[in-house]
Coordinates of C-alpha atoms in Angstrom, one line a residue:
Chain A
M957 CA -20.6 -28.3 33.1
R958 CA -17.5 -27.0 35.0
R959 CA -15.5 -30.0 33.4
G960 CA -16.1 -28.7 29.9
L961 CA -15.2 -25.1 30.6
V962 CA -11.8 -26.3 31.3
I963 CA -11.1 -29.0 28.8
I964 CA -12.5 -25.8 26.7
Y965 CA -9.8 -23.0 28.0
S966 CA -7.3 -26.1 27.9
L967 CA -8.0 -26.0 24.0
L968 CA -7.9 -22.8 23.3
F969 CA -4.9 -22.5 25.2
I970 CA -3.2 -25.0 23.2
F971 CA -4.1 -23.1 19.9
L972 CA -2.5 -20.1 20.7
L973 CA 0.3 -21.4 21.8
G974 CA 0.6 -23.4 19.0
S975 CA 0.2 -20.4 17.0
C976 CA 1.9 -17.7 18.7
E977 CA 5.3 -16.1 16.6
K978 CA 8.2 -14.0 18.5
G979 CA 8.7 -11.7 17.4
E980 CA 12.8 -11.2 16.9
M981 CA 14.4 -8.7 17.8
N982 CA 17.6 -8.3 17.1
R983 CA 19.4 -4.9 18.3
T984 CA 23.4 -5.5 17.9
P985 CA 25.6 -2.8 16.2
R986 CA 26.8 -6.2 13.6
E987 CA 23.6 -7.4 12.5
N988 CA 21.7 -3.9 12.0
F989 CA 24.7 -3.4 9.5
E990 CA 24.4 -6.5 7.8
S991 CA 20.6 -5.8 7.5
L992 CA 21.8 -2.9 5.8
W993 CA 24.2 -4.0 3.6
R994 CA 22.0 -6.3 2.2
I995 CA 18.7 -4.8 2.1
I996 CA 20.7 -1.8 -0.2
D997 CA 22.8 -4.4 -1.5
E998 CA 19.3 -6.3 -3.1
N999 CA 16.6 -3.7 -3.5
Y1000 CA 19.5 -0.5 -4.7
C1001 CA 19.0 0.5 -8.6
Y1002 CA 21.5 3.0 -9.5
F1003 CA 24.6 0.6 -8.4
D1004 CA 26.2 -0.3 -12.0
Y1005 CA 25.6 3.8 -13.2
K1006 CA 27.2 5.5 -10.7
D1007 CA 29.9 2.4 -10.2
V1008 CA 29.2 2.1 -6.8
D1009 CA 31.7 -1.2 -5.8
W1010 CA 29.0 -1.8 -3.0
N1011 CA 30.9 -5.1 -2.0
E1012 CA 34.6 -2.6 -1.3
V1013 CA 32.4 -0.6 0.4
Y1014 CA 31.4 -3.9 2.9
D1015 CA 34.8 -4.4 3.5
R1016 CA 35.6 -1.0 4.7
Y1017 CA 32.9 -0.3 6.7
S1018 CA 32.8 -3.2 8.3
R1019 CA 36.3 -3.1 10.0
Q1020 CA 34.3 -0.1 11.5
V1021 CA 31.5 -2.4 13.4
S1022 CA 32.0 -3.8 16.8
D1023 CA 29.4 -4.2 19.0
T1024 CA 30.7 -2.2 21.5
L1025 CA 29.7 1.0 19.1
D1026 CA 26.5 3.1 21.0
Q1027 CA 23.6 4.3 18.7
Y1028 CA 24.6 7.3 17.9
E1029 CA 28.7 6.1 16.6
L1030 CA 26.8 3.3 14.7
F1031 CA 23.8 5.9 12.9
D1032 CA 26.1 7.7 12.2
L1033 CA 28.7 4.9 10.9
L1034 CA 25.3 3.8 8.5
G1035 CA 24.8 7.3 7.3
K1036 CA 27.8 7.6 5.9
M1037 CA 27.9 4.2 4.4
L1038 CA 24.4 5.2 2.6
A1039 CA 26.2 8.8 1.7
E1040 CA 28.9 6.6 -0.2
L1041 CA 25.5 6.0 -3.2
K1042 CA 25.1 9.9 -3.6
D1043 CA 21.2 10.1 -3.6
G1044 CA 19.2 12.4 -2.2
H1045 CA 16.8 9.6 -1.8
T1046 CA 19.0 8.0 0.3
N1047 CA 18.3 8.2 4.2
L1048 CA 18.5 6.2 7.5
I1049 CA 16.2 7.4 9.8
S1050 CA 16.0 7.4 13.8
S1051 CA 14.0 8.5 16.6
F1052 CA 16.7 11.3 16.9
N1053 CA 18.2 11.6 13.3
I1054 CA 17.7 11.2 9.3
S1055 CA 21.1 10.9 7.8
R1056 CA 21.0 12.4 4.4
Y1057 CA 23.7 13.4 1.6
W1058 CA 22.9 16.8 -0.4
K1059 CA 25.6 17.5 -1.9
W1060 CA 23.7 17.5 -4.8
Y1061 CA 23.2 20.8 -4.1
E1062 CA 25.3 22.4 -1.4
D1063 CA 28.0 21.7 -3.6
Y1064 CA 26.5 24.1 -6.2
P1065 CA 26.0 27.6 -6.3
A1066 CA 22.0 28.8 -4.5
N1067 CA 20.8 30.8 -7.7
F1068 CA 17.9 31.9 -5.5
S1069 CA 16.9 34.1 -3.4
S1070 CA 13.7 33.8 -1.3
D1071 CA 13.6 37.4 -0.3
I1072 CA 14.3 38.3 -4.5
K1073 CA 11.7 36.4 -4.9
K1074 CA 9.4 38.3 -2.5
K1075 CA 9.8 41.2 -4.3
Y1076 CA 8.7 40.5 -7.1
L1077 CA 6.3 38.8 -5.7
G1078 CA 4.9 42.3 -4.3
E1079 CA 2.2 42.3 -1.4
N1080 CA -0.9 41.1 -3.1
Y1081 CA 0.1 38.5 -4.7
R1082 CA -2.7 35.6 -4.4
I1083 CA -1.6 32.0 -3.3
A1084 CA -3.3 28.5 -4.5
G1085 CA -2.8 25.7 -4.0
G1086 CA 0.5 26.1 -3.1
M1087 CA 1.5 28.0 -6.0
E1088 CA 2.2 31.7 -5.2
Y1089 CA 1.7 33.8 -8.1
T1090 CA 1.4 37.6 -9.7
K1091 CA 1.7 39.6 -12.8
L1092 CA 5.1 40.6 -13.8
K1093 CA 6.1 43.8 -16.8
E1094 CA 3.1 45.9 -16.6
D1095 CA 0.8 42.5 -16.3
Q1096 CA 2.3 41.0 -19.1
I1097 CA 3.9 38.2 -17.7
G1098 CA 2.6 35.9 -15.1
Y1099 CA 4.9 34.3 -12.5
M1100 CA 4.1 31.1 -10.7
Y1101 CA 6.1 29.7 -8.0
Y1102 CA 5.7 26.4 -7.0
G1103 CA 8.4 25.8 -4.0
S1104 CA 7.5 22.2 -3.3
F1105 CA 5.2 18.9 -4.7
S1106 CA 4.0 18.0 -1.8
S1107 CA 1.5 20.6 -1.6
G1108 CA -1.3 20.3 -3.0
I1109 CA -2.7 21.7 -6.1
G1110 CA -6.0 20.9 -7.7
D1111 CA -7.7 21.3 -11.3
T1112 CA -9.8 24.3 -9.9
N1113 CA -6.7 25.7 -9.1
L1114 CA -4.8 25.8 -12.0
D1115 CA -7.9 27.0 -13.3
H1116 CA -8.4 29.9 -11.3
I1117 CA -4.3 30.5 -11.4
L1118 CA -4.1 30.2 -15.5
Y1119 CA -7.5 32.9 -16.4
F1120 CA -5.9 35.0 -14.1
F1121 CA -3.3 35.6 -16.3
K1122 CA -5.1 34.8 -19.7
D1123 CA -4.3 38.1 -21.1
C1124 CA -0.2 37.5 -20.6
K1125 CA 2.2 37.3 -23.6
G1126 CA 4.2 34.5 -21.5
L1127 CA 4.1 32.3 -18.9
I1128 CA 7.7 32.0 -15.7
I1129 CA 6.8 28.5 -13.4
D1130 CA 9.4 29.3 -10.7
I1131 CA 10.0 25.5 -9.1
R1132 CA 14.2 26.8 -8.1
D1133 CA 14.5 25.3 -4.5
N1134 CA 11.6 22.6 -5.1
G1135 CA 12.5 18.9 -3.4
G1136 CA 10.1 17.4 -4.5
G1137 CA 7.0 15.8 -3.6
S1138 CA 4.0 13.9 -5.5
L1139 CA 4.3 12.8 -8.5
A1140 CA 0.6 12.8 -9.1
Y1141 CA 1.1 17.0 -8.6
S1142 CA 4.3 17.1 -11.8
D1143 CA 1.5 15.3 -14.1
R1144 CA -1.7 17.3 -13.0
I1145 CA 0.8 20.9 -13.6
A1146 CA 1.9 19.8 -16.8
A1147 CA -0.8 18.4 -18.5
R1148 CA -2.3 21.8 -18.7
F1149 CA 0.9 22.6 -21.6
L1150 CA -0.6 20.3 -24.3
N1151 CA -2.9 19.5 -26.3
E1152 CA -2.0 15.8 -27.3
K1153 CA -0.7 12.8 -25.2
I1154 CA 3.1 12.4 -25.3
L1155 CA 5.7 9.5 -24.1
T1156 CA 7.8 11.4 -22.1
G1157 CA 10.1 8.8 -20.3
Y1158 CA 10.1 5.1 -19.1
I1159 CA 9.5 3.3 -15.5
Q1160 CA 11.6 0.0 -14.4
H1161 CA 11.1 -1.7 -10.7
K1162 CA 13.7 -3.9 -9.8
T1163 CA 12.4 -8.2 -10.2
G1164 CA 15.8 -10.1 -8.4
K1165 CA 18.3 -9.3 -6.2
G1166 CA 21.0 -8.8 -8.7
H1167 CA 21.9 -5.4 -9.5
N1168 CA 20.9 -5.7 -13.4
D1169 CA 17.9 -7.6 -12.9
F1170 CA 15.0 -5.3 -14.0
S1171 CA 11.8 -5.1 -15.9
D1172 CA 11.6 -3.7 -18.7
P1173 CA 11.2 0.0 -19.7
Y1174 CA 7.7 0.6 -18.9
P1175 CA 6.0 3.8 -21.3
V1176 CA 5.2 6.7 -18.8
Y1177 CA 2.5 9.1 -20.8
L1178 CA 0.9 12.2 -20.2
E1179 CA -1.9 13.4 -20.8
P1180 CA -3.6 16.7 -22.0
S1181 CA -6.4 18.1 -20.0
S1182 CA -9.8 18.6 -20.3
R1183 CA -9.3 22.4 -18.6
L1184 CA -8.0 25.4 -19.6
K1185 CA -5.1 25.2 -20.9
W1186 CA -2.1 27.9 -21.6
L1187 CA 0.0 27.0 -24.7
R1188 CA 1.8 30.4 -25.0
P1189 CA 5.4 30.4 -24.2
V1190 CA 6.7 29.2 -20.7
V1191 CA 9.8 29.7 -19.2
I1192 CA 10.6 26.7 -16.4
L1193 CA 13.1 28.0 -13.9
T1194 CA 15.2 25.6 -12.2
N1195 CA 18.1 25.4 -10.3
R1196 CA 20.3 22.3 -8.3
H1197 CA 18.0 22.2 -5.5
C1198 CA 14.7 20.8 -8.0
Y1199 CA 14.9 17.1 -6.9
S1200 CA 12.9 14.1 -7.9
A1201 CA 9.3 15.8 -8.4
A1202 CA 10.2 18.5 -9.4
N1203 CA 13.2 16.7 -11.4
D1204 CA 10.5 14.9 -13.3
F1205 CA 8.4 17.8 -14.0
V1206 CA 11.5 19.4 -15.8
Q1207 CA 12.0 16.0 -17.9
K1208 CA 8.1 16.1 -18.9
M1209 CA 8.3 19.7 -19.8
K1210 CA 11.3 20.1 -21.9
L1211 CA 9.1 17.7 -24.0
L1212 CA 7.0 20.6 -24.8
P1213 CA 7.6 23.3 -28.2
Q1214 CA 6.4 26.2 -26.2
V1215 CA 9.0 25.4 -23.0
V1216 CA 12.4 27.2 -22.4
I1217 CA 14.0 25.5 -18.8
I1218 CA 15.9 28.5 -17.7
G1219 CA 18.7 28.6 -14.9
D1220 CA 21.0 26.0 -13.9
Q1221 CA 21.1 22.5 -13.5
T1222 CA 18.4 20.1 -12.0
G1223 CA 19.2 18.6 -9.0
G1224 CA 18.1 15.1 -10.3
G1225 CA 16.5 12.4 -8.6
S1226 CA 15.0 10.0 -11.0
G1227 CA 14.6 6.9 -8.6
F1228 CA 11.6 6.1 -7.5
P1229 CA 11.9 5.6 -3.4
F1230 CA 11.0 2.2 -1.1
N1231 CA 10.9 2.6 2.1
S1232 CA 11.9 -1.0 4.0
E1233 CA 13.6 -1.0 7.9
L1234 CA 16.2 -2.4 10.2
P1235 CA 16.3 -5.0 13.0
N1236 CA 16.7 -2.2 15.6
G1237 CA 13.3 0.0 14.1
W1238 CA 15.3 2.2 12.4
G1239 CA 13.6 3.7 9.0
I1240 CA 15.9 3.2 5.7
R1241 CA 14.8 5.0 2.3
F1242 CA 16.7 4.2 -1.0
S1243 CA 16.0 4.9 -5.1
S1244 CA 14.6 1.3 -6.6
S1245 CA 12.8 2.3 -9.4
P1246 CA 14.8 4.2 -12.0
M1247 CA 12.6 6.5 -14.0
L1248 CA 13.9 6.7 -17.4
D1249 CA 13.5 10.1 -20.3
V1250 CA 12.7 9.7 -23.0
D1251 CA 15.7 8.5 -24.2
K1252 CA 15.8 5.8 -21.9
Q1253 CA 18.6 7.9 -20.2
H1254 CA 19.0 8.7 -17.3
T1255 CA 18.0 11.9 -15.4
E1256 CA 19.4 10.8 -11.6
F1257 CA 22.6 13.3 -11.9
G1258 CA 20.1 15.7 -12.8
I1259 CA 18.5 17.8 -15.8
E1260 CA 20.2 20.6 -18.6
P1261 CA 18.7 23.5 -19.0
D1262 CA 17.8 24.7 -22.5
I1263 CA 19.6 28.4 -21.7
Y1264 CA 22.1 28.3 -18.2
V1265 CA 22.1 31.5 -16.4
S1266 CA 23.1 32.4 -12.9
M1267 CA 21.7 35.0 -10.5
T1268 CA 24.7 37.6 -10.4
A1269 CA 26.2 39.6 -7.3
E1270 CA 25.5 42.5 -8.9
D1271 CA 21.9 42.2 -9.7
M1272 CA 21.1 40.8 -6.1
Q1273 CA 22.8 43.8 -4.6
K1274 CA 19.9 45.2 -6.6
D1275 CA 17.4 42.9 -5.6
E1276 CA 17.0 41.8 -8.9
D1277 CA 16.6 38.7 -9.5
T1278 CA 19.2 37.5 -12.9
I1279 CA 17.3 34.8 -13.7
I1280 CA 14.0 35.9 -13.5
E1281 CA 15.1 38.8 -15.5
A1282 CA 16.2 36.5 -18.2
A1283 CA 13.4 34.9 -18.4
I1284 CA 10.8 37.6 -18.6
A1285 CA 13.2 39.2 -21.6
N1286 CA 13.0 35.0 -23.3
L1287 CA 9.8 35.7 -22.9
I1288 CA 8.9 38.9 -24.5
S1289 CA 11.3 37.9 -27.2
R1290 CA 9.9 34.8 -28.2
S1291 CA 5.6 36.3 -28.2
E1292 CA 7.0 39.7 -30.4
Q1293 CA 8.8 37.1 -32.8
K1294 CA 4.8 34.9 -33.5
Chain B
M180 CA -14.3 -39.7 -4.8
R181 CA -15.9 -38.9 -8.0
N182 CA -18.9 -38.2 -6.2
Y183 CA -18.0 -36.3 -3.8
V184 CA -15.9 -33.9 -6.4
L185 CA -19.2 -33.7 -8.3
L186 CA -20.9 -32.3 -5.0
I187 CA -18.8 -29.2 -5.1
L188 CA -18.9 -28.7 -8.3
F189 CA -23.1 -28.8 -8.8
F190 CA -22.6 -27.0 -5.1
L191 CA -21.0 -23.9 -6.3
G192 CA -22.3 -23.9 -9.4
T193 CA -25.3 -21.2 -9.9
T194 CA -28.0 -22.6 -11.0
L195 CA -29.3 -24.9 -8.1
P196 CA -32.3 -27.2 -9.1
L197 CA -35.0 -28.0 -6.3
L198 CA -35.6 -31.2 -5.4
A199 CA -37.8 -33.0 -2.7
Q200 CA -40.6 -30.2 -1.0
T201 CA -40.3 -31.1 2.5
E202 CA -43.8 -28.5 3.2
D203 CA -44.4 -29.6 6.3
I204 CA -40.9 -28.3 8.6
Y205 CA -39.9 -24.9 8.3
H206 CA -36.1 -25.2 7.9
S207 CA -34.9 -22.3 10.5
V208 CA -31.9 -20.6 10.0
N209 CA -28.7 -19.8 12.7
E210 CA -27.4 -17.4 13.5
G211 CA -24.5 -15.7 15.1
T212 CA -23.0 -12.2 15.8
I213 CA -19.5 -12.6 17.7
I214 CA -17.7 -10.0 18.4
G215 CA -13.6 -11.0 19.6
V216 CA -11.3 -9.2 20.6
G217 CA -7.3 -10.8 19.9
G218 CA -3.7 -11.2 19.6
Y219 CA -2.3 -10.0 16.0
N220 CA 1.1 -10.8 13.8
L221 CA 1.8 -9.5 10.7
K222 CA 4.9 -8.8 7.7
D223 CA 4.3 -8.1 4.8
T224 CA 7.7 -7.4 2.4
Y225 CA 6.4 -5.7 0.6
L226 CA 6.0 -2.2 3.1
S227 CA 9.4 -3.6 4.4
P228 CA 11.9 -5.0 1.5
G229 CA 14.8 -7.3 2.8
E230 CA 14.0 -7.9 6.0
D231 CA 12.2 -10.2 7.9
M232 CA 9.6 -8.1 10.2
K233 CA 7.2 -9.7 11.8
Y234 CA 4.7 -6.8 13.2
G235 CA 2.3 -7.5 16.2
G236 CA -0.4 -6.0 18.6
W237 CA -3.9 -7.2 19.1
G238 CA -7.5 -6.3 16.8
L239 CA -11.0 -6.2 17.2
R240 CA -13.5 -9.0 15.1
V241 CA -16.6 -9.1 14.1
L242 CA -18.3 -12.5 12.2
N243 CA -22.4 -13.3 11.5
E244 CA -22.7 -16.8 9.9
R245 CA -25.6 -18.2 8.9
M246 CA -26.7 -21.7 8.4
K247 CA -29.5 -23.7 7.0
L248 CA -30.8 -26.3 5.7
L249 CA -31.6 -26.7 2.3
K250 CA -34.6 -28.8 0.0
L251 CA -31.7 -30.2 -1.5
A252 CA -30.8 -34.5 -1.4
D253 CA -33.2 -35.0 1.3
G254 CA -32.0 -32.5 3.6
Q255 CA -28.8 -33.3 3.8
I256 CA -26.7 -30.3 2.3
S257 CA -26.8 -26.8 4.0
R258 CA -25.7 -23.9 3.7
Q259 CA -23.1 -21.6 5.4
Q260 CA -23.1 -18.2 5.3
I261 CA -20.1 -16.0 7.3
F262 CA -19.4 -12.2 6.6
S263 CA -16.2 -11.1 8.4
V264 CA -15.1 -7.5 9.4
D265 CA -11.2 -7.1 11.4
V266 CA -9.1 -4.1 12.0
A267 CA -6.4 -4.4 13.9
T268 CA -3.2 -2.4 15.0
T269 CA 0.2 -3.4 15.6
S270 CA 4.3 -2.4 15.8
N271 CA 7.3 -3.8 15.1
P272 CA 9.6 -5.1 17.7
A273 CA 11.1 -1.6 18.2
S274 CA 8.1 0.1 18.2
T275 CA 8.9 2.4 16.4
A276 CA 6.4 2.0 13.5
N277 CA 2.9 1.3 12.9
N278 CA 1.1 -1.5 10.5
L279 CA -2.5 -0.7 11.0
A280 CA -4.8 -3.2 8.7
G281 CA -8.4 -3.7 7.6
F282 CA -10.1 -7.0 6.1
V283 CA -13.1 -8.3 5.0
D284 CA -14.2 -11.4 4.7
Y285 CA -17.4 -13.3 2.9
T286 CA -17.3 -16.7 2.7
L287 CA -20.5 -18.5 1.2
A288 CA -19.9 -22.4 1.9
Y289 CA -21.7 -25.9 0.6
H290 CA -21.7 -29.1 3.2
Y291 CA -23.2 -33.1 2.9
R292 CA -23.8 -33.5 6.3
F293 CA -23.1 -37.4 8.4
Q294 CA -25.0 -37.9 11.8
I295 CA -22.5 -40.1 12.8
L296 CA -23.6 -40.7 16.3
P297 CA -26.6 -39.2 17.4
E298 CA -24.7 -36.0 18.7
L299 CA -22.3 -35.9 16.5
K300 CA -22.1 -34.6 13.2
I301 CA -19.6 -34.2 10.3
L302 CA -20.3 -32.1 7.8
T303 CA -18.0 -31.5 4.7
G304 CA -17.9 -29.5 1.3
A305 CA -16.5 -26.3 -0.1
S306 CA -16.5 -23.1 -0.4
A307 CA -16.0 -19.6 -2.1
H308 CA -14.2 -17.1 -0.4
G309 CA -13.8 -13.4 -1.1
M310 CA -10.7 -10.8 1.2
L311 CA -10.3 -7.0 1.0
G312 CA -8.1 -5.4 2.5
F313 CA -5.4 -3.6 3.4
I314 CA -1.8 -3.2 5.2
Y315 CA -0.9 0.3 6.2
N316 CA 2.7 1.5 7.6
T317 CA 2.5 4.5 9.0
R318 CA 6.6 5.7 8.4
N319 CA 6.7 4.0 4.8
G320 CA 6.3 7.3 1.7
N321 CA 6.1 5.9 -1.6
N322 CA 5.2 2.2 -0.3
P323 CA 2.7 3.2 2.1
A324 CA 0.2 0.3 1.9
S325 CA 0.0 -3.6 0.7
A326 CA -3.6 -3.4 -0.7
K327 CA -4.7 -7.5 -0.3
M328 CA -7.9 -9.1 -2.7
D329 CA -8.7 -12.9 -2.1
I330 CA -11.3 -15.3 -3.9
D331 CA -10.5 -18.5 -3.6
L332 CA -12.1 -22.1 -3.2
N333 CA -12.1 -23.5 0.1
I334 CA -12.0 -27.0 1.7
S335 CA -14.0 -26.8 5.1
A336 CA -15.6 -29.3 7.0
L337 CA -17.1 -29.0 10.1
A338 CA -17.9 -31.2 13.7
I339 CA -20.5 -30.0 15.6
Y340 CA -21.0 -32.4 18.3
S341 CA -24.2 -32.2 21.3
F342 CA -24.6 -33.0 24.5
K343 CA -25.4 -31.9 27.7
I344 CA -23.4 -31.5 31.9
K345 CA -25.7 -32.1 34.1
D346 CA -28.9 -31.3 32.0
Y347 CA -27.6 -28.7 30.9
P348 CA -27.2 -28.3 27.3
L349 CA -24.0 -27.4 25.2
T350 CA -22.8 -27.8 21.8
V351 CA -19.3 -27.4 20.4
R352 CA -18.6 -26.9 16.8
Y353 CA -14.7 -27.5 15.3
Q354 CA -14.3 -25.7 11.8
M355 CA -11.4 -25.4 9.3
E356 CA -11.3 -24.1 6.1
I357 CA -8.2 -24.3 3.7
P358 CA -8.2 -22.5 0.2
F359 CA -7.0 -24.8 -2.5
S360 CA -7.1 -22.7 -5.4
G361 CA -8.2 -18.8 -6.2
V362 CA -6.1 -15.9 -7.8
L363 CA -4.7 -12.9 -5.4
F364 CA -3.9 -9.0 -6.7
S365 CA -0.2 -8.5 -5.8
P366 CA 2.4 -5.6 -7.3
H367 CA 5.9 -6.9 -8.1
K368 CA 8.5 -6.9 -5.7
L369 CA 9.6 -2.9 -5.2
Q370 CA 6.6 -2.0 -8.2
S371 CA 5.3 1.5 -6.9
Y372 CA 1.3 2.0 -6.7
Y373 CA 2.5 4.9 -9.0
E374 CA 3.6 2.6 -12.0
I375 CA 0.4 0.3 -11.2
F376 CA -2.2 2.8 -10.8
S377 CA -1.3 5.9 -12.2
Q378 CA 0.8 4.5 -15.2
G379 CA -1.2 1.1 -16.0
N380 CA 1.2 -1.4 -15.9
T381 CA -0.7 -4.5 -14.6
S382 CA 1.2 -7.2 -16.0
G383 CA 1.4 -10.3 -13.9
I384 CA -0.4 -8.3 -11.0
I385 CA -3.6 -10.9 -10.8
K386 CA -1.6 -14.4 -9.9
Y387 CA -2.9 -17.6 -10.0
N388 CA -2.6 -18.9 -6.6
S389 CA -3.1 -22.4 -4.8
F390 CA -0.5 -24.5 -2.4
H391 CA 2.7 -23.6 -4.0
N392 CA 2.4 -20.0 -3.7
K393 CA -0.3 -19.6 -0.4
F394 CA -1.3 -21.5 2.9
A395 CA -4.4 -20.3 4.6
I396 CA -6.2 -22.1 7.3
K397 CA -9.6 -21.2 9.4
N398 CA -10.1 -22.8 12.8
Y399 CA -13.1 -21.7 14.9
L400 CA -13.9 -23.7 17.5
T401 CA -17.0 -22.7 19.6
V402 CA -19.1 -23.9 22.1
D403 CA -23.2 -23.0 21.9
F404 CA -24.9 -22.6 24.9
P405 CA -27.9 -21.1 27.1
V406 CA -28.3 -18.3 28.9
A407 CA -31.6 -17.8 30.5
N408 CA -33.3 -16.6 27.5
Y409 CA -30.7 -16.0 25.2
T410 CA -27.9 -18.7 23.6
V411 CA -24.6 -17.9 24.1
R412 CA -21.9 -18.3 21.5
A413 CA -18.4 -18.2 23.2
G414 CA -15.1 -20.1 21.3
Y415 CA -11.8 -19.2 19.4
L416 CA -10.5 -18.0 15.8
G417 CA -7.1 -18.7 14.9
S418 CA -6.9 -17.4 11.0
Y419 CA -3.0 -18.0 9.3
Y420 CA -2.3 -16.8 5.9
Y421 CA 0.2 -16.9 4.2
T422 CA 2.3 -16.1 0.6
D423 CA 4.6 -16.0 -1.4
V424 CA 3.6 -13.6 -4.5
N425 CA 5.7 -12.0 -6.7
E426 CA 9.1 -12.1 -4.9
I427 CA 6.8 -10.5 -1.7
Q428 CA 6.3 -12.5 1.3
S429 CA 3.2 -11.7 3.5
H430 CA 1.7 -13.6 6.8
I431 CA -1.6 -12.1 8.9
I432 CA -2.0 -14.5 11.8
S433 CA -4.7 -14.2 14.5
N434 CA -5.9 -15.4 17.0
S435 CA -9.1 -13.6 18.8
F436 CA -11.3 -15.1 21.7
M437 CA -15.1 -14.8 20.3
L438 CA -18.5 -13.3 22.2
G439 CA -21.9 -13.5 21.1
I440 CA -25.6 -14.5 20.5
V441 CA -27.0 -17.1 18.8
K442 CA -30.2 -17.1 17.4
E443 CA -32.3 -19.9 15.7
F444 CA -35.6 -18.4 13.5
V445 CA -37.2 -18.7 10.5
S446 CA -37.0 -16.2 7.9
F447 CA -40.3 -15.7 7.1
G448 CA -39.5 -13.3 3.4
G449 CA -41.8 -12.2 0.3
K450 CA -45.0 -14.0 -0.3
R451 CA -43.7 -16.5 2.2
A452 CA -45.0 -14.5 4.7
Q453 CA -48.2 -13.6 3.0
R454 CA -48.6 -16.9 2.8
N455 CA -48.2 -18.4 5.8
A456 CA -50.0 -15.3 7.8
N457 CA -52.4 -17.6 9.9
K458 CA -49.3 -18.9 11.7
L459 CA -47.7 -15.9 12.3
N460 CA -49.0 -13.3 15.3
S461 CA -46.8 -10.4 12.8
A462 CA -46.6 -7.1 14.5
Y463 CA -46.2 -5.5 11.4
Y464 CA -48.1 -7.4 8.7

C-alpha cells in the first residue's frame, strides 16, 4: 500500500516539475525601455499621421538609459518618451504616478467655468444618469450638462430628460470639459436625435507590426432609438477639453441637420486605446485603433465647431457664459425661422 | 486504420443504432465527482499586446465524470462524459495586475476497449469537446477580457489498471485528450470588442484550429481506493492549452491535485424504473 502511494506521488511530482513555467522577472531599466519602445513601435497607430520618427526617438532616449536609474528616474524618462507621441490616450501607469500628455487642452483657453455653469443651472436643476439639466430663458431652452461619458446614462434617464424639455424650442447639450468615457453612451445619446440610420465614420485595427498595417476601414453606423426622440434645433457646446468619446459624440452629432456645434475646437482623441504592460509590471495605454470620420479622415487633433465662440473676460465678470448665450441666441433664431 | 477511422465517425454521429441486447446484465454507471486545487499559469497577448507576460496563481476545479458501457460491439464500447468548471486568480510577476479566469468544459467521448491483461484495459477513441471561458484583467480599460470559445474533436485514450497491495484493491487510470480539429473564437490583434460586437465586424473571428495553431493536452492520473463504504478517487489533472490565432498568443496551463468520491450505480430512469420495480426497494416508487 505504502509503496503504491509512493509511486503515485512520485509520478505526480514529475508531472508538476515538467509543467511549471517560471515567471520571468525582468526589471532592469534597459529591458523595460526596450520593451516599451517595441510595444509602441508595433502597436501604436498614429506614427505616420503625426509624422513621428520613432527610430529617432529610440536613439535619443536610449542614450539616457542606464542601469543606475532608479524607478522614479526611469518612469520620468519613459513618460517623456511617450509624450513624444502627443497623445492624450497614451499613459504609463505605475503604483506611484501616471504619465500623461495633456497639452491638447492645457495650451488653450479653458472656455468653461464650472462656477458660471452652476449659475445657469440654478439650485433646482435635475440630475439623471450623470446629466445635469434645467430650462433656461423662460423655459424656452432645454439645457443639459454632461461632464463625463463614464457616467452611465440609461434610456429611461433620456426619456425623462427629453420629456421634461417637451415644450422647449431648442436644446443645449453642454459637453465642455468632458474627457470621454464609453462610446456606448455616446451612441445611446446620439440615437435620440435622428430618424434614420446613418453612416457616422469608420474604424480600423492594426493587423501587423508595421506602422501602416491596418485593416480596411469598417463602416460605423448610428441607428435611431425607438424611444422618445428630439428633432428640434440642438446646439452642442464644445471646448478643447472635449476628448475621446466626447470627440466621437461631436463627430456623430455634427452630421445631423438640426445640430450646430458652438464653442472651441474639440481636443480630439480618436484612437481607440488598448492596454499592455512592461516586464516590471507598469501598465501602458496607447492608441491602437483609428476611428475615422465619415470622409475617412482622422479627428485625432479635434473637430472644429460650426461657430467659434470664446468666453470673454467681460462676460465672465458678469457671471455670464458667452458660449451658452450664443447657443441660446442661435436656438431662438433658428426656431423663429421655422 | 480504416476500421479505426470508421469507428470514430460512427460514434461521433448522431444516430447510434443498438446492436446486441444484453438484457440480463445491467450496465452500471461509474461516476466520480472530484474537486481540485492547483497552480495556474496564464498568458494572453490580447490582454498584454507585445509583451510575453505570464500570470501565475492558483485555481479551483470541480469535475464530474461518468462512464458507462454501451450495448454496442458486444459491449466493447464505453461512453464517457466529463463536465468541468474551473476558476483561477493569477497575478503578473510584479504583482501589479491580476488576471481572473473561469472556464466551463464538456467532453463526450466514446472508447473501444482492449482487455490486454485481466488487470489492464486500454481504451482508445475520440471525443467531442466544448469550452467556454474568459480571462479578465482587472487593470485594462478597452481590452479588459479575452473570451474563449472552443469546439473540437479529440484523440482520447485511457489505461485502467486494477491491482492489489496486500489485499487492498487499487485502480489506477491514466487518460489523455488531445484536440486535433475544431473551431475557436478569437478577435484579431488589437481589434476591440466594440468593433466586433457593437459595430458587427465579425470577419475572421471564428477560426479553424488544428496542430498548426493550437496544441492542447489534458492528462488525468487518478487512483481509486476504498475507504470504509466509500470509494475515494485521488489524482492529478494537468491541462495544457496553447493557441496562436490572429496574431494572439495564449496559453492556459494548470496542474491540479484532485480528490473526490466515486460511485458505481445502475440508472433506472423512466419506464425502466417501473419495469424493474420488483427488483428494487425504492424509497420513492
